XYZ file of C-alpha atoms in Angstrom:
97
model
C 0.000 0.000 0.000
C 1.212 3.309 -1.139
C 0.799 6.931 0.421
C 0.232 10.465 -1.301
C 0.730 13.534 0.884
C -1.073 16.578 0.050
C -0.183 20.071 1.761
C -1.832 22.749 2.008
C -1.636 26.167 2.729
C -3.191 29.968 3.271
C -2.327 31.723 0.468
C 0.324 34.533 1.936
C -2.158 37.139 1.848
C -4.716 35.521 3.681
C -5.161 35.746 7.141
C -4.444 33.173 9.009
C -6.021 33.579 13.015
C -5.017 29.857 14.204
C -1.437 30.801 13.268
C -1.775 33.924 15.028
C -3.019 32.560 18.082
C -0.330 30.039 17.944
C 2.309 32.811 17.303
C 0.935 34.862 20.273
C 1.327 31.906 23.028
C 4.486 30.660 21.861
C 6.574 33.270 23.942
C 3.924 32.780 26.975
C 5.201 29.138 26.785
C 8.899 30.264 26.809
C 9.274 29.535 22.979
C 10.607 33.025 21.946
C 12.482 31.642 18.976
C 9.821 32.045 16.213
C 8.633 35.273 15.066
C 5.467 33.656 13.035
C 3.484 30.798 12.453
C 1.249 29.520 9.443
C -1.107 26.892 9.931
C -1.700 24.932 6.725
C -3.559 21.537 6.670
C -1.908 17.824 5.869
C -3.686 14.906 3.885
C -2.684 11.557 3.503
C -4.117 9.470 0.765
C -4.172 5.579 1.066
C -3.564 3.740 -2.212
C -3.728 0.200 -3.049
C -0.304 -0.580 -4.785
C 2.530 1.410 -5.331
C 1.932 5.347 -5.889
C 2.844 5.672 -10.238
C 2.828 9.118 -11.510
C -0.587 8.866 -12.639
C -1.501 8.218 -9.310
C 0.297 11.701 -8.139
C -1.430 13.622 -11.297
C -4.889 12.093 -10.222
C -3.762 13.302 -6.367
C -2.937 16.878 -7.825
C -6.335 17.210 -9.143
C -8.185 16.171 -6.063
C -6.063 18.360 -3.658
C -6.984 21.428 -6.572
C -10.932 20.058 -6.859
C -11.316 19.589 -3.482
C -8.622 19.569 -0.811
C -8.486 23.057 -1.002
C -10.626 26.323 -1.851
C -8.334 27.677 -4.334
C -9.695 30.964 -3.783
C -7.718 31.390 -0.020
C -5.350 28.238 0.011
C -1.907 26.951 -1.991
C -1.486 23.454 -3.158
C 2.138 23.413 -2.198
C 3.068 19.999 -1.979
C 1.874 16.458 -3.792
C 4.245 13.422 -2.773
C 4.502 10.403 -2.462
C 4.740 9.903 1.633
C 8.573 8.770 3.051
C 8.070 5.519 5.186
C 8.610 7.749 8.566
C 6.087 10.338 7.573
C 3.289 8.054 7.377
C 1.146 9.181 10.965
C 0.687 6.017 12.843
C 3.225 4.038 11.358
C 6.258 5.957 13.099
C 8.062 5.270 16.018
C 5.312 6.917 18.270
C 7.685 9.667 19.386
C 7.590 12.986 18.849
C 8.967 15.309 15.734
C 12.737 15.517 16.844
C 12.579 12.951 19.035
């Protein structure tokens, strides 16, 4: 079974109020290194076999025709998903673990 990550993100002009919020309690949580934050959203598409180029195309066009409102977000990424990006399938430890 194969894996197809889709990202997706506000465009830049867009504004974003969840990464706001998240930018404002970083430094009340002692995080002060990071000046600003962009929340985006991450889907993973299951595939049955392994993920061919048509497969990404067909990916691109779903993430364009319905992962995302093109009229506010970016398409910015269409992959096929590295073994330890898969959620669930990891180690069970956190990012940087």
């Amino acid at each position: 079974m194969g894996r197809v990550v889709v990202e997706v993100m506000p465009k830049p002009e867009i504004l974003d109020p969840q990464g706001k919020a998240v930018v404002g309690a970083l430094p009340r949580l002692g995080f002060t290194q990071f000046s600003g934050v962009r929340q985006g959203k991450r889907f993973e598409l299951e595939v049955d076999g392994e993920v061919t180029p048509e497969i990404l195309a067909a990916a691109q066009e779903a993430a364009v025709t319905l992962l995302s409102n093109p009229v506010i977000e970016d398409v910015v990424s269409v992959a096929e998903a590295a073994p330890a990006e898969v959620t669930g399938e990891a180690s069970g430890a956190p990012v940087g673990a």
